[in-house]
mmCIF file of C-alpha atoms in Angstrom:
data_model
loop_
_atom_site.group_PDB
_atom_site.id
_atom_site.type_symbol
_atom_site.label_atom_id
_atom_site.label_comp_id
_atom_site.label_asym_id
_atom_site.label_seq_id
_atom_site.Cartn_x
_atom_site.Cartn_y
_atom_site.Cartn_z
ATOM 1 C CA MET A 1 11.719 20.294 14.206
ATOM 2 C CA THR A 2 11.350 22.724 16.996
ATOM 3 C CA GLU A 3 9.998 21.564 20.285
ATOM 4 C CA ARG A 4 7.328 23.681 21.857
ATOM 5 C CA PRO A 5 6.996 23.367 25.593
ATOM 6 C CA GLY A 6 3.665 22.173 26.939
ATOM 7 C CA ILE A 7 2.544 20.391 23.760
ATOM 8 C CA ALA A 8 2.715 16.636 23.881
ATOM 9 C CA GLU A 9 2.652 14.518 20.791
ATOM 10 C CA ALA A 10 -0.538 12.550 20.365
ATOM 11 C CA PRO A 11 0.012 8.811 20.279
ATOM 12 C CA LEU A 12 -0.460 7.169 16.940
ATOM 13 C CA PRO A 13 -3.781 5.346 16.689
ATOM 14 C CA GLU A 14 -3.369 1.601 16.870
ATOM 15 C CA PRO A 15 -5.342 -0.574 14.501
ATOM 16 C CA ARG A 16 -8.618 -1.687 15.970
ATOM 17 C CA ARG A 17 -9.970 -5.171 15.737
ATOM 18 C CA ALA A 18 -13.361 -3.893 14.635
ATOM 19 C CA ALA A 19 -11.758 -2.190 11.645
ATOM 20 C CA HIS A 20 -10.259 -5.538 10.638
ATOM 21 C CA TRP A 21 -13.669 -7.199 10.601
ATOM 22 C CA LEU A 22 -15.328 -4.327 8.749
ATOM 23 C CA ARG A 23 -12.981 -4.428 5.764
ATOM 24 C CA PRO A 24 -14.642 -5.472 2.519
ATOM 25 C CA SER A 25 -14.104 -9.179 2.083
ATOM 26 C CA VAL A 26 -15.881 -12.231 0.760
ATOM 27 C CA THR A 27 -14.726 -14.362 3.677
ATOM 28 C CA TRP A 28 -17.923 -13.733 5.638
ATOM 29 C CA LEU A 29 -19.802 -15.554 2.872
ATOM 30 C CA LEU A 30 -18.278 -18.787 4.207
ATOM 31 C CA ALA A 31 -21.191 -18.772 6.640
ATOM 32 C CA PHE A 32 -23.320 -19.998 3.742
ATOM 33 C CA VAL A 33 -21.433 -23.314 3.550
ATOM 34 C CA PRO A 34 -23.056 -24.785 6.693
ATOM 35 C CA VAL A 35 -26.316 -23.030 5.795
ATOM 36 C CA THR A 36 -26.297 -24.835 2.454
ATOM 37 C CA LEU A 37 -25.600 -28.174 4.117
ATOM 38 C CA ALA A 38 -28.378 -27.605 6.642
ATOM 39 C CA LEU A 39 -30.830 -26.642 3.911
ATOM 40 C CA GLU A 40 -29.907 -29.669 1.810
ATOM 41 C CA HIS A 41 -30.204 -32.176 4.632
ATOM 42 C CA GLY A 42 -33.197 -30.429 6.157
ATOM 43 C CA GLY A 43 -35.313 -30.940 3.063
ATOM 44 C CA ALA A 44 -35.564 -27.294 2.009
ATOM 45 C CA ARG A 45 -36.881 -26.334 -1.400
ATOM 46 C CA PRO A 46 -34.297 -26.799 -4.170
ATOM 47 C CA PRO A 47 -34.162 -23.098 -5.190
ATOM 48 C CA LEU A 48 -33.171 -22.129 -1.636
ATOM 49 C CA VAL A 49 -30.434 -24.751 -1.594
ATOM 50 C CA PHE A 50 -29.232 -23.597 -5.023
ATOM 51 C CA PHE A 51 -28.967 -19.925 -4.075
ATOM 52 C CA ALA A 52 -27.257 -20.692 -0.762
ATOM 53 C CA ALA A 53 -24.762 -22.929 -2.579
ATOM 54 C CA ALA A 54 -24.159 -20.261 -5.238
ATOM 55 C CA ILE A 55 -23.308 -17.744 -2.524
ATOM 56 C CA ALA A 56 -21.125 -20.279 -0.680
ATOM 57 C CA ILE A 57 -19.019 -20.898 -3.803
ATOM 58 C CA VAL A 58 -17.806 -17.275 -3.966
ATOM 59 C CA PRO A 59 -15.303 -17.384 -1.049
ATOM 60 C CA ILE A 60 -14.185 -20.885 -1.989
ATOM 61 C CA ALA A 61 -13.390 -19.675 -5.504
ATOM 62 C CA ALA A 62 -11.503 -16.710 -4.033
ATOM 63 C CA TRP A 63 -9.411 -19.088 -1.916
ATOM 64 C CA ILE A 64 -8.610 -21.234 -4.957
ATOM 65 C CA VAL A 65 -7.544 -18.181 -6.964
ATOM 66 C CA ARG A 66 -5.399 -16.878 -4.105
ATOM 67 C CA SER A 67 -3.729 -20.246 -3.549
ATOM 68 C CA THR A 68 -2.938 -20.782 -7.232
ATOM 69 C CA GLU A 69 -1.466 -17.276 -7.410
ATOM 70 C CA GLN A 70 0.736 -18.028 -4.408
ATOM 71 C CA LEU A 71 1.869 -21.311 -5.939
ATOM 72 C CA ALA A 72 2.551 -19.551 -9.244
ATOM 73 C CA HIS A 73 4.718 -17.043 -7.407
ATOM 74 C CA TYR A 74 6.977 -19.830 -6.128
ATOM 75 C CA THR A 75 6.893 -22.189 -9.106
ATOM 76 C CA GLY A 76 7.161 -19.790 -12.029
ATOM 77 C CA ASP A 77 4.938 -18.554 -14.814
ATOM 78 C CA ALA A 78 4.616 -21.794 -16.787
ATOM 79 C CA VAL A 79 3.595 -23.977 -13.858
ATOM 80 C CA GLY A 80 1.503 -21.136 -12.443
ATOM 81 C CA GLY A 81 -0.420 -20.827 -15.696
ATOM 82 C CA LEU A 82 -1.008 -24.567 -15.737
ATOM 83 C CA LEU A 83 -2.238 -24.499 -12.138
ATOM 84 C CA ASN A 84 -4.513 -21.566 -12.860
ATOM 85 C CA ALA A 85 -5.951 -23.255 -15.954
ATOM 86 C CA THR A 86 -6.468 -26.497 -14.048
ATOM 87 C CA PHE A 87 -7.825 -25.283 -10.724
ATOM 88 C CA GLY A 88 -9.294 -21.988 -11.890
ATOM 89 C CA ASN A 89 -12.375 -23.755 -13.223
ATOM 90 C CA ALA A 90 -12.901 -25.989 -10.180
ATOM 91 C CA PRO A 91 -15.621 -23.817 -8.572
ATOM 92 C CA GLU A 92 -17.560 -23.802 -11.827
ATOM 93 C CA LEU A 93 -17.880 -27.577 -11.765
#
């Protein structure tokens, strides 16, 4: 590369914290867990409690899937398949 006098290299942009929070993720749906508990114990109508609970299950199911995949990575395919078959249906219960 040839250096040209008087031209400084622009610094590389550092990752911003806002960009981290704006990434698509289901983690923000965890806010529905306490909402569901508050609706249930507050005497809300059953359909509201049901829909809040259905939304709250999504990130929990994602965590279960991610954790069983991590365990399968360390334990092997046979044990990983057993873990996935066992815990993969837990959110559906």
